[in-house]
mmCIF file of C-alpha atoms and ligand atoms in Angstrom:
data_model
loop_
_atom_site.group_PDB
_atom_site.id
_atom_site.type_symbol
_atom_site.label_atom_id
_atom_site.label_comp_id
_atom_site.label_asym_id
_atom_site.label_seq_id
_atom_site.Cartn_x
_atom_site.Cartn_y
_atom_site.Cartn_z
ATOM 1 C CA UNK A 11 25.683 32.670 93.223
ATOM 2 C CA UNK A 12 24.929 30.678 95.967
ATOM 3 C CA UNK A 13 22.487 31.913 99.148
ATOM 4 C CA UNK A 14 25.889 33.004 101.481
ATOM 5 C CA UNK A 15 26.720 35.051 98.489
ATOM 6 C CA UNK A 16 23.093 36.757 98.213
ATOM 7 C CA UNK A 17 23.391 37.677 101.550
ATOM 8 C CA UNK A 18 26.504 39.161 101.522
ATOM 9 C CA UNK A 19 25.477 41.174 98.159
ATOM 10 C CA UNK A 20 22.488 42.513 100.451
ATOM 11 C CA UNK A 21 24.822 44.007 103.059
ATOM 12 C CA UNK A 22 27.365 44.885 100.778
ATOM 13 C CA UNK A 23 26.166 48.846 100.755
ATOM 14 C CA UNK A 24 25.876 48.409 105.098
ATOM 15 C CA UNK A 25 29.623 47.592 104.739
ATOM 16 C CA UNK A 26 31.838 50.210 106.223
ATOM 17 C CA UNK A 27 33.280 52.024 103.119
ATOM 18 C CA UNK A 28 36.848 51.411 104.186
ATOM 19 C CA UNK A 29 36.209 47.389 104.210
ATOM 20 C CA UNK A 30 34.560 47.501 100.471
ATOM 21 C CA UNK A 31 37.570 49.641 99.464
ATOM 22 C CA UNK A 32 39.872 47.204 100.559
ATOM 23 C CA UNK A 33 37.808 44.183 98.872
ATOM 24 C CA UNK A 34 37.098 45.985 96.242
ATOM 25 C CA UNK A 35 41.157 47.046 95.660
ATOM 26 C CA UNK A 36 41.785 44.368 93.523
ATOM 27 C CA UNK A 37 39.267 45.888 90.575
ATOM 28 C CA UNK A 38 40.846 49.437 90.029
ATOM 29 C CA UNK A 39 43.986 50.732 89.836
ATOM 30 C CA UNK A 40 43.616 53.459 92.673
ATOM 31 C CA UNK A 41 42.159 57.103 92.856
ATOM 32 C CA UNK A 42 44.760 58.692 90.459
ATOM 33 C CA UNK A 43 46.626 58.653 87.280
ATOM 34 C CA UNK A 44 50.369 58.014 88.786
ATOM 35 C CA UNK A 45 48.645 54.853 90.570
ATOM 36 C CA UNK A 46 47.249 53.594 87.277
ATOM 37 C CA UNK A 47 50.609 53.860 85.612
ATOM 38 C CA UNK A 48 52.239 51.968 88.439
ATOM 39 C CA UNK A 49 49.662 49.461 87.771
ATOM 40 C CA UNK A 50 50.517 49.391 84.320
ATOM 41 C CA UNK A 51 53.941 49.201 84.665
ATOM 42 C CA UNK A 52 53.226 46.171 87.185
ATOM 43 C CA UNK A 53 51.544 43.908 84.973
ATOM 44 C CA UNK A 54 53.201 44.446 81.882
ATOM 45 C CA UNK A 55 55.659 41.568 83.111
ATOM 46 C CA UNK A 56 52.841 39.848 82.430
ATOM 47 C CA UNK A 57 52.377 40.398 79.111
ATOM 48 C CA UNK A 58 49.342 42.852 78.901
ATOM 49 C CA UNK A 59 48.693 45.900 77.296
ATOM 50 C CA UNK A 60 45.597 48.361 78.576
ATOM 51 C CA UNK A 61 42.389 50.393 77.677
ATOM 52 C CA UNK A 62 42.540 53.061 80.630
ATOM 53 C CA UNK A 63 39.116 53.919 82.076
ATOM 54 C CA UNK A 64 38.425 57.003 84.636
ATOM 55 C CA UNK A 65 35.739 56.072 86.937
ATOM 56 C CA UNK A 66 32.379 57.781 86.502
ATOM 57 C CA UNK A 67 28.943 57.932 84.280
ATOM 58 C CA UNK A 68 26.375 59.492 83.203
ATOM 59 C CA UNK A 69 26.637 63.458 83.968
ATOM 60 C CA UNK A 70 23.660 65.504 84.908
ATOM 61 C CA UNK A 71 24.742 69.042 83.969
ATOM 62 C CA UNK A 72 27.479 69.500 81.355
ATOM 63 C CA UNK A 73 30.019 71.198 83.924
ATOM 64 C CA UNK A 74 30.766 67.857 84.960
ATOM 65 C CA UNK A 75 32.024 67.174 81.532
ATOM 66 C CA UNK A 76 35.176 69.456 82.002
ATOM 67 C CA UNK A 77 36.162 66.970 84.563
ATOM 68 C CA UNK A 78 36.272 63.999 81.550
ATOM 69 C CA UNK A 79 38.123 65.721 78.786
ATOM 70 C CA UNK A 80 40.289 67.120 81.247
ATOM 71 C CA UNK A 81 41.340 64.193 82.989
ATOM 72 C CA UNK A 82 41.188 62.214 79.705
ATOM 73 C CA UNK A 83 43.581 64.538 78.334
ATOM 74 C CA UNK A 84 45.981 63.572 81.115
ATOM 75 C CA UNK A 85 45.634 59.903 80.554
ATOM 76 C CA UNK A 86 46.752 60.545 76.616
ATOM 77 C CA UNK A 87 49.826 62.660 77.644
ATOM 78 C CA UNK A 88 50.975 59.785 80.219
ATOM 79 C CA UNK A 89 50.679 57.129 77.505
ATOM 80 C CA UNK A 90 52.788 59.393 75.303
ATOM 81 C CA UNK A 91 55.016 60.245 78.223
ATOM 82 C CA UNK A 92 55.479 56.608 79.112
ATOM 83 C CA UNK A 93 55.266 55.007 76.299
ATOM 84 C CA UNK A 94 53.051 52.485 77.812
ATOM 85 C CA UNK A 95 51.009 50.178 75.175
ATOM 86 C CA UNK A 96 47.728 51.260 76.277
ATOM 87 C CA UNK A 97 44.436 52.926 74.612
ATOM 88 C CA UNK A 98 41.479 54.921 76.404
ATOM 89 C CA UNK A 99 38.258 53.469 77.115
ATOM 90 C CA UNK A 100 35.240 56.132 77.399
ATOM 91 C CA UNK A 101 32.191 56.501 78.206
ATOM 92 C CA UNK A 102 29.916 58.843 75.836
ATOM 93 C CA UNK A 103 27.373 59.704 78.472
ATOM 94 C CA UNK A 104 30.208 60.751 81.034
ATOM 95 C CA UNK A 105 31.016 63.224 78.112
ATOM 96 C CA UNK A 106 26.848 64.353 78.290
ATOM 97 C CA UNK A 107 26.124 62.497 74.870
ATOM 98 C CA UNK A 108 22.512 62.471 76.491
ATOM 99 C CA UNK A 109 22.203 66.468 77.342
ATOM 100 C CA UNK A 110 24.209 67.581 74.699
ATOM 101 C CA UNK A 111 25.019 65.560 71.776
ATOM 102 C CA UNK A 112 26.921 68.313 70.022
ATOM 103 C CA UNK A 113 29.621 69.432 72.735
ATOM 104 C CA UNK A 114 30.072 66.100 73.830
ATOM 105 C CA UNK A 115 30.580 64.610 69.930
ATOM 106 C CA UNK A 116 33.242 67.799 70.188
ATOM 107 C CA UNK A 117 34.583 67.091 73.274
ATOM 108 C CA UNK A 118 35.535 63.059 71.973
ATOM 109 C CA UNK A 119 36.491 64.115 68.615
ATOM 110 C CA UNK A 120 39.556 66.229 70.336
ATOM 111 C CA UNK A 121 40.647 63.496 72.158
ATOM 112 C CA UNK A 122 40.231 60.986 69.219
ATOM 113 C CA UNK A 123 42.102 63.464 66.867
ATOM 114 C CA UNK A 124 45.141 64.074 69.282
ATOM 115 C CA UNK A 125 45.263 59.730 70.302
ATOM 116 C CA UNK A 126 45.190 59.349 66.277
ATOM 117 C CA UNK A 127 48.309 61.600 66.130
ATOM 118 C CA UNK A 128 50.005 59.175 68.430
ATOM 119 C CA UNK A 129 48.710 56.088 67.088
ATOM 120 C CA UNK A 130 46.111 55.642 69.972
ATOM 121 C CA UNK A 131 42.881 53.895 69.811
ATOM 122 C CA UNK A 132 40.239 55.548 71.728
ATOM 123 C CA UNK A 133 37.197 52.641 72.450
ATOM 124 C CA UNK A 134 33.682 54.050 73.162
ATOM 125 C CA UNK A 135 32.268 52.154 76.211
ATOM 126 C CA UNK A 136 28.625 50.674 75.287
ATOM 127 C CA UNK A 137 26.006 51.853 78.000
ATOM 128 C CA UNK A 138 22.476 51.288 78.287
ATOM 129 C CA UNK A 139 20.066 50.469 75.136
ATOM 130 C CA UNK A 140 18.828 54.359 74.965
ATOM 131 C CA UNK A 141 22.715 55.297 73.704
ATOM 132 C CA UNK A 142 23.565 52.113 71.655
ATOM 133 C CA UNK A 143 22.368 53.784 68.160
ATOM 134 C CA UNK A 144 23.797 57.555 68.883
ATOM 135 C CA UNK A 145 27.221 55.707 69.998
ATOM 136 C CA UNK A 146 27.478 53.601 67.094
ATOM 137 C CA UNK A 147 26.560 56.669 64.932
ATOM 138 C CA UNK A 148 29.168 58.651 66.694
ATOM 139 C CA UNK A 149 31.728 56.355 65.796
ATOM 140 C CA UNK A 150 31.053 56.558 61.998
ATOM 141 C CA UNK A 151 30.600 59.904 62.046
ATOM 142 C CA UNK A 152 34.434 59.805 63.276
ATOM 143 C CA UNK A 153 35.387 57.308 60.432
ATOM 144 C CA UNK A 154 33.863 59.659 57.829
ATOM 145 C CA UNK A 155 35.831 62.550 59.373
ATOM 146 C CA UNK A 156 38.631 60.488 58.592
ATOM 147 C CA UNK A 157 39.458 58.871 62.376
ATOM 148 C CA UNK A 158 39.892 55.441 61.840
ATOM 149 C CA UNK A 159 41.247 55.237 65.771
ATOM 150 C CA UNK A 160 37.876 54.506 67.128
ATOM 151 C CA UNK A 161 35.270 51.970 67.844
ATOM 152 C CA UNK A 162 32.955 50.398 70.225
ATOM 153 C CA UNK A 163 30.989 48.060 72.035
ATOM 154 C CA UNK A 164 28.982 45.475 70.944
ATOM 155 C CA UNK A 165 26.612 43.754 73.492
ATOM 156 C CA UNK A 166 26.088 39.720 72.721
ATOM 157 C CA UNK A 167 22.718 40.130 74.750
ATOM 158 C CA UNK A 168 21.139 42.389 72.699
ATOM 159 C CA UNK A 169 18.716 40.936 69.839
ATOM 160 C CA UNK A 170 20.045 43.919 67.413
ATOM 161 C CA UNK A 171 23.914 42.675 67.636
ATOM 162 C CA UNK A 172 24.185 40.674 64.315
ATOM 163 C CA UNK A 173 22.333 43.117 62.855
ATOM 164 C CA UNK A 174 25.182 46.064 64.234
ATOM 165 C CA UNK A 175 28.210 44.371 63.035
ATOM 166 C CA UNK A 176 26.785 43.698 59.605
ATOM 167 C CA UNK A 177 26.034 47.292 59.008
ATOM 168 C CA UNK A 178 28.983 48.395 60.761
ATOM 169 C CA UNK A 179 30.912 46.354 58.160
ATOM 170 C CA UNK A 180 29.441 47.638 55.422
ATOM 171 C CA UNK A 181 30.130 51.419 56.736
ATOM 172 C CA UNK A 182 33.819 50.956 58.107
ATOM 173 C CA UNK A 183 34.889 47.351 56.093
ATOM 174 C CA UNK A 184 38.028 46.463 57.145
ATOM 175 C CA UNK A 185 38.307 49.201 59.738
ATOM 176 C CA UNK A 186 35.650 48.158 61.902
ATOM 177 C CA UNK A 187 36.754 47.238 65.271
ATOM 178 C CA UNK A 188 34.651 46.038 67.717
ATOM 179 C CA UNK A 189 34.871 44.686 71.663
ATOM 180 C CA UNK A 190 32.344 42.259 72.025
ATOM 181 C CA UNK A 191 31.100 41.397 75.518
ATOM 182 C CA UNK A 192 28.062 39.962 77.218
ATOM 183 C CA UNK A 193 26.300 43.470 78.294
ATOM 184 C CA UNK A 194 26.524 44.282 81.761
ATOM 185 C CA UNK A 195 22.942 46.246 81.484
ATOM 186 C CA UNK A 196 20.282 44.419 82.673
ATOM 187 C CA UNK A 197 18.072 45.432 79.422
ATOM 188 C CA UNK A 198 14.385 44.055 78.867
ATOM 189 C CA UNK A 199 13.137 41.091 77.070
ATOM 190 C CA UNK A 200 11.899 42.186 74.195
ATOM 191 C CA UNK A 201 14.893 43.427 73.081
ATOM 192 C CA UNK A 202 17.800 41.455 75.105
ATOM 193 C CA UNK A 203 18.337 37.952 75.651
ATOM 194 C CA UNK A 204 18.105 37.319 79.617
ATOM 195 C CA UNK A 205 18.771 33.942 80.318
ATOM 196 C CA UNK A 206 22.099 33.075 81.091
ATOM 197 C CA UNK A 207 23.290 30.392 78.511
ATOM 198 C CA UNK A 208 21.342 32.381 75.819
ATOM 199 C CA UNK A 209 23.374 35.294 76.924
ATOM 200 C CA UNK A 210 26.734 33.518 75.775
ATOM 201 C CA UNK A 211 25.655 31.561 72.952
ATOM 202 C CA UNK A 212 24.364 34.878 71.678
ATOM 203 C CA UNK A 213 27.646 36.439 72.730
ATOM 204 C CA UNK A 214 29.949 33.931 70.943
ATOM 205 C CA UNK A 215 27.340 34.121 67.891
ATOM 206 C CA UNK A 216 28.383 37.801 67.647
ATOM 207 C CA UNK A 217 32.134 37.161 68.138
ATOM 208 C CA UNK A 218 31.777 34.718 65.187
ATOM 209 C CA UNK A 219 29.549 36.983 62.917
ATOM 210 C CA UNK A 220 32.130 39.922 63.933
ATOM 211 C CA UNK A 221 35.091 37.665 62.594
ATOM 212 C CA UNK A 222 33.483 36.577 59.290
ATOM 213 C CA UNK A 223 33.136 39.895 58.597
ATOM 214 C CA UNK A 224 36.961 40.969 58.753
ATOM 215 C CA UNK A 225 36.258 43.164 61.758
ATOM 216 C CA UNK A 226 38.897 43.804 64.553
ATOM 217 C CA UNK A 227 37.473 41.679 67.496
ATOM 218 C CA UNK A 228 37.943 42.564 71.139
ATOM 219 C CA UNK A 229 37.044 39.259 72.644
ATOM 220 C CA UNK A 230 36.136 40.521 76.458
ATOM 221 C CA UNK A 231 34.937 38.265 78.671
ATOM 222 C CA UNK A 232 36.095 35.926 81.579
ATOM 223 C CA UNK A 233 33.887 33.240 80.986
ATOM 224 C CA UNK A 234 35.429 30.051 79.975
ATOM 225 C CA UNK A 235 32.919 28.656 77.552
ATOM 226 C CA UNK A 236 33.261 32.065 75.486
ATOM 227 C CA UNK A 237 37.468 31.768 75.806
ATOM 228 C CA UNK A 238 37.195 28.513 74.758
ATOM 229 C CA UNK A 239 34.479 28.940 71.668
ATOM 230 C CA UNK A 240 36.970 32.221 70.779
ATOM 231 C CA UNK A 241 40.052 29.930 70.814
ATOM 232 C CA UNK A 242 38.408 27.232 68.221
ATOM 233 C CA UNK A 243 36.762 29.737 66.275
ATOM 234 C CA UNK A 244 39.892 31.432 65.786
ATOM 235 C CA UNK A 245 42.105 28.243 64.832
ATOM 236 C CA UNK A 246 39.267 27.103 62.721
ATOM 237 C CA UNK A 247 39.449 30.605 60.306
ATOM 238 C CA UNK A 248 43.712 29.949 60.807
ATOM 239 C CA UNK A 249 43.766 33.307 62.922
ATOM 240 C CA UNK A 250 46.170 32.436 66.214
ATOM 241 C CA UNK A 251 49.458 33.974 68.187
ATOM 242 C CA UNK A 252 52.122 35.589 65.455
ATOM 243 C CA UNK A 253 50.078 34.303 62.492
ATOM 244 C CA UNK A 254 49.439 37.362 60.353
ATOM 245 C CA UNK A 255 45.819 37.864 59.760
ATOM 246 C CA UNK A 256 44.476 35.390 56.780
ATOM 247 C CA UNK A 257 41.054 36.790 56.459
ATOM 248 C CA UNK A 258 40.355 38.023 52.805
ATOM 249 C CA UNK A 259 38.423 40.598 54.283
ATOM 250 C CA UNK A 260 40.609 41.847 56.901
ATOM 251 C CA UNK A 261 42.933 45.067 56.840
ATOM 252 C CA UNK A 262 46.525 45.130 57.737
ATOM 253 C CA UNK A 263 47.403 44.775 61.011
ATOM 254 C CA UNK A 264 47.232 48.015 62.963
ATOM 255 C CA UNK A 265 49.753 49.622 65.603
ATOM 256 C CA UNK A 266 48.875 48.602 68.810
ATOM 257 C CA UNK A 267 46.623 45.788 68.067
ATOM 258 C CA UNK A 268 47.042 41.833 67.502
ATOM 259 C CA UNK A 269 46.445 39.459 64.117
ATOM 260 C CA UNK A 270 43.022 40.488 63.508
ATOM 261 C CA UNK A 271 41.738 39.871 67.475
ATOM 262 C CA UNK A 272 42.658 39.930 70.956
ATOM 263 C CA UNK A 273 41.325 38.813 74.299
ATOM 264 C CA UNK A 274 40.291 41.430 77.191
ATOM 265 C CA UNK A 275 39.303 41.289 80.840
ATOM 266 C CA UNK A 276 38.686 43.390 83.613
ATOM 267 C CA UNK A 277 41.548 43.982 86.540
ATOM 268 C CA UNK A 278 41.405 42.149 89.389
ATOM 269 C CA UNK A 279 39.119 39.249 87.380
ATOM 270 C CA UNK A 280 40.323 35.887 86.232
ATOM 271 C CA UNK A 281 43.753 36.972 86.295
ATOM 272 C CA UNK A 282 44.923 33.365 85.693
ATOM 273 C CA UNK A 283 43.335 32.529 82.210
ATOM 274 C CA UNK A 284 44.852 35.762 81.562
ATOM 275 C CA UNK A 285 48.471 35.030 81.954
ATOM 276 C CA UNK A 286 47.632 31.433 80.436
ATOM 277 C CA UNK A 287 46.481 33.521 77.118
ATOM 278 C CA UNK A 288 49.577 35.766 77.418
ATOM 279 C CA UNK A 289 51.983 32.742 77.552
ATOM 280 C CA UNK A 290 50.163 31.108 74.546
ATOM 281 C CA UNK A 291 51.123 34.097 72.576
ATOM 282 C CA UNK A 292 47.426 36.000 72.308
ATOM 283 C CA UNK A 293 47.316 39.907 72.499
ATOM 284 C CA UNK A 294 45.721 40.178 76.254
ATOM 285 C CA UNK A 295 44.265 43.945 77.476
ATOM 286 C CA UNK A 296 43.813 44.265 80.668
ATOM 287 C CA UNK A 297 40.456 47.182 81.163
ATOM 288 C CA UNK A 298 42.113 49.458 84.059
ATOM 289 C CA UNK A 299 39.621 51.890 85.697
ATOM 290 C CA UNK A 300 41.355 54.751 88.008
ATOM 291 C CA UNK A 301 39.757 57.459 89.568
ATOM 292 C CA UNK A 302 37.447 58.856 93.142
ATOM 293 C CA UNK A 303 34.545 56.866 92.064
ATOM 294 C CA UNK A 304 35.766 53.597 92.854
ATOM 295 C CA UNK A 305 33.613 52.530 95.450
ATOM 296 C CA UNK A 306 30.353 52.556 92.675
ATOM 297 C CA UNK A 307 32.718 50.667 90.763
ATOM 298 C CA UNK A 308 34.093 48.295 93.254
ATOM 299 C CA UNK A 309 30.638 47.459 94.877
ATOM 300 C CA UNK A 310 29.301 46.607 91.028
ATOM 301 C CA UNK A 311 31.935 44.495 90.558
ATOM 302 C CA UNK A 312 31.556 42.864 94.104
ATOM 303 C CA UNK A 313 27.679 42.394 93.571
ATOM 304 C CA UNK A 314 28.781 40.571 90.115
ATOM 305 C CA UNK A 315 31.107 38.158 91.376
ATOM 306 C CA UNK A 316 29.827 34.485 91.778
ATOM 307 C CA UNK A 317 31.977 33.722 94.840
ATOM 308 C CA UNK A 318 31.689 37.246 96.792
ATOM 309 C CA UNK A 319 31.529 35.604 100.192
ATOM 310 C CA UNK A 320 34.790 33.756 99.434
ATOM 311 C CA UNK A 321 36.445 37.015 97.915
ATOM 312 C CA UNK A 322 35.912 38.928 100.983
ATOM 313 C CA UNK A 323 36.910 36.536 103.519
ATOM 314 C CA UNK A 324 39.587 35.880 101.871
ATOM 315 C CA UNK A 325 40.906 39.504 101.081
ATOM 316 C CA UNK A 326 40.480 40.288 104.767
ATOM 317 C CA UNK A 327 41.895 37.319 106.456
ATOM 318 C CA UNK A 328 44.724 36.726 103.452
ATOM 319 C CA UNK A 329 45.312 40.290 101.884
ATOM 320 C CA UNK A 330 48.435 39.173 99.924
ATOM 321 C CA UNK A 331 45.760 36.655 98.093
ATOM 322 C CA UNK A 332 43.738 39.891 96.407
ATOM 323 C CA UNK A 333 45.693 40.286 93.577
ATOM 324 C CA UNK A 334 44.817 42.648 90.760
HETATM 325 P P1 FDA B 416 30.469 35.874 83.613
HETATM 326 O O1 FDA B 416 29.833 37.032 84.301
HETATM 327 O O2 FDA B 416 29.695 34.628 83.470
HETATM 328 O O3 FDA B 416 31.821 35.593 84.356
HETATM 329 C C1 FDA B 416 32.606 34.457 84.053
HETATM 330 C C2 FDA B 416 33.486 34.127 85.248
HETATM 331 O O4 FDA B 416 34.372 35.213 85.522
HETATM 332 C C3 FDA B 416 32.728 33.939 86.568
HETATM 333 O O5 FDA B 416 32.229 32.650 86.680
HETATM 334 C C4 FDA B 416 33.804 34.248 87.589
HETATM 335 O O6 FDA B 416 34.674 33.172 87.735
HETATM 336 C C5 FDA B 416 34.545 35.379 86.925
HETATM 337 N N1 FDA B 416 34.036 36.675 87.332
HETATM 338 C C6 FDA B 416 33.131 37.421 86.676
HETATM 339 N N2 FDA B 416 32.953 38.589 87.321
HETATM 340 C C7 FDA B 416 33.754 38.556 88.400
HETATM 341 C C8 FDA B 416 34.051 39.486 89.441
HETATM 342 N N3 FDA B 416 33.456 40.661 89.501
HETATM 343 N N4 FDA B 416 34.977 39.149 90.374
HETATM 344 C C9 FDA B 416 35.610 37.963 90.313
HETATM 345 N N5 FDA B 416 35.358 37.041 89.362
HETATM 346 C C10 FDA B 416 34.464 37.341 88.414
HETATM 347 N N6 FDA B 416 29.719 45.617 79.366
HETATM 348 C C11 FDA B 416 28.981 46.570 78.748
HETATM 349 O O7 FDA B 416 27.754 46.543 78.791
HETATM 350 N N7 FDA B 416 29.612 47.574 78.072
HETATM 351 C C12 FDA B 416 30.961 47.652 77.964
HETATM 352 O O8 FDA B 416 31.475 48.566 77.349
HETATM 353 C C13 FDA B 416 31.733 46.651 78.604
HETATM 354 N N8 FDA B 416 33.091 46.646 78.551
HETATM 355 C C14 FDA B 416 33.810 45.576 79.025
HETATM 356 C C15 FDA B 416 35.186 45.507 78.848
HETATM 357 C C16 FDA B 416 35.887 44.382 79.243
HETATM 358 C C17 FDA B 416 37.356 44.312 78.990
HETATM 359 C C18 FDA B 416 35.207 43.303 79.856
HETATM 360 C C19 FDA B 416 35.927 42.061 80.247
HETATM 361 C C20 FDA B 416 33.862 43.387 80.087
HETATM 362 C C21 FDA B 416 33.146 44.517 79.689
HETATM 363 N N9 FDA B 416 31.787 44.629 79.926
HETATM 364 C C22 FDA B 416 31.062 45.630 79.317
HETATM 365 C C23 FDA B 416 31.126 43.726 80.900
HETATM 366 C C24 FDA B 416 30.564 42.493 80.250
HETATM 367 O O9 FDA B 416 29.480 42.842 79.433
HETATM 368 C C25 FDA B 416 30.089 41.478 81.298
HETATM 369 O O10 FDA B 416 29.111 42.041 82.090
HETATM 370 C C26 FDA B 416 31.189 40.971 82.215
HETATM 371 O O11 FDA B 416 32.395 40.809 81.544
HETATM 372 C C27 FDA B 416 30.797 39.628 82.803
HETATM 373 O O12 FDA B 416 30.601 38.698 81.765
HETATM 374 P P2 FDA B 416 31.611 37.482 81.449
HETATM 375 O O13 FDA B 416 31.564 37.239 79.989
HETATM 376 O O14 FDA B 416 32.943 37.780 82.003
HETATM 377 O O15 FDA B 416 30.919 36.229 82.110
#
């Protein structure tokens, strides 16, 4: 990020909230469900299925959970409703994995059990470092209650990765099924890579490792070097667009999910080598948060962004340009 783009990441929270909402449009699909579906409907003429997200994190008293399963609930029915190809994306901590592990694990296993009726995958967001080992347990807790709908995160900056998706595979086998990003969490060195081209090399390390293994692989991330690593490493184990999955120790092909992998990005981000993988053929997911708490969301996502100065000049002097 250059030093025009520093600056405006410094005055981003004295920014009147109105002008980051507007900015900030283009990464969530509005305050409520009905907006999210109109989203939805929107860019499925572009080829993309969704993981639907509603805004918020970590709870401090369990009350706030009601809001989640509630809400989550909701989101379920209007996929069923619709019949939009779409999955939820949660987070365990907005569910109070971290004051109550038991009511929470409760809370997600309802939801998992009524998306597994429909044939709905239900993805477990990956948070901080302090929840990576209770999420990853949650989720084969889940298997061994017989949910095969779920999985999670796995963080290519983290030095434990390689070691997760090996033990994952020998847990789940063939129905492991991972997303495998970058890490947004800013963890420490001694257990996180922190430079930036260790970062991806680690990441596509762990994308490789997660394919080996006959996992499901979630490839999320908007970086070109990763796309393009993904792309080879996928033609070079014969995986690709429409090819059924060749790996010996793959499963069969699941509803609602591509040849063994598929490529995911964040709304409102690199839109364009979206559409480019949709028009090659690859399965592309498009991660659509709704909810109130966009502006959190919005200003992370603004403070992120490489060419911030750019994005906001441009949204407010060319609005039809900030395109979801
Ligand atoms: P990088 O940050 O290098 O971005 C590559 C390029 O994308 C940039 O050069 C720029 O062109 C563009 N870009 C990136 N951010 C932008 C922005 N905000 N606005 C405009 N352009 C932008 N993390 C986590 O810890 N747990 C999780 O569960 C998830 N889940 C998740 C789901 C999905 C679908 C995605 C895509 C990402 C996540 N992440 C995540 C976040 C992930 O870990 C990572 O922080 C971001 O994706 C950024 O990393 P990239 O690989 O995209 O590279």
């Amino acid at each position: 990020m250059g030093l025009l783009g520093r600056a405006v990441v410094t005055v981003l929270p004295l920014m009147p909230r109105f002008m980051v909402g507007w900015v900030s449009r283009r990464y969530h699909a509005g305050e409520d469900l009905s907006s999210a579906v109109k989203t939805m409907r929107r860019l499925e003429g572009e080829g993309a299925c969704f993981t639907i997200d509603v805004l918020g994190e970590e709870i401090t008293t369990m009350e706030e959970a009601t809001f989640f399963v509630e809400e989550y609930g909701r989101v379920l029915e209007a996929i069923i409703d619709t019949g939009i190809d779409a999955n939820l994306s949660l987070k365990p901590t907005a569910f109070g994995l971290l004051i109550d592990p038991t009511i929470a694990e409760g809370s997600i296993e309802k939801l998992v059990r009524k998306a597994a009726g429909n044939d709905i995958f239900v993805r477990l967001d990956m948070e901080d470092h302090r929840v990576t080992q209770p999420t990853i347990d949650l989720v084969a807790r889940m298997h061994d209650r017989g949910l095969s709908n779920i999985g999670t995160v796995l963080q290519g900056r983290l030095h434990r990765t390689l070691g997760d998706i090996e033990k994952i595979s020998e847990i789940l086998g063939s129905a492991a099924d991972h997303r495998i990003c970058k890490g947004i969490y800013l963890e420490p060195e001694n257990i996180a890579f922190t430079g930036r081209s260790d970062i991806t090399s680690a990441t596509n390390q762990a994308i490789d490792a997660a394919l080996d293994c006959g996992a499901y692989v979630g490839i999320a991330s908007h970086d070109t070097n990763i796309v393009k690593h993904s792309l080879t490493a996928l033609e070079d184990r014969g995986m690709g667009p429409g090819i059924p999955d060749p790996r010996e120790l793959a499963g069969p092909q699941r509803p609602g999910k591509g040849p063994g992998y598929e490529f995911q990005m964040l709304l409102g981000v690199r839109g364009d080598i979206r559409r480019r993988l949709a028009k090659q053929g690859h399965r592309t997911r498009v991660y659509l948060p709704y909810g109130s708490k966009w502006y959190e969301y919005g200003v992370r996502r603004l403070r992120e962004n490489p060419d911030v100065a750019w994005h906001i000049t441009k949204a407010l002097f060319f609005p039809w340009s900030n395109r979801r």
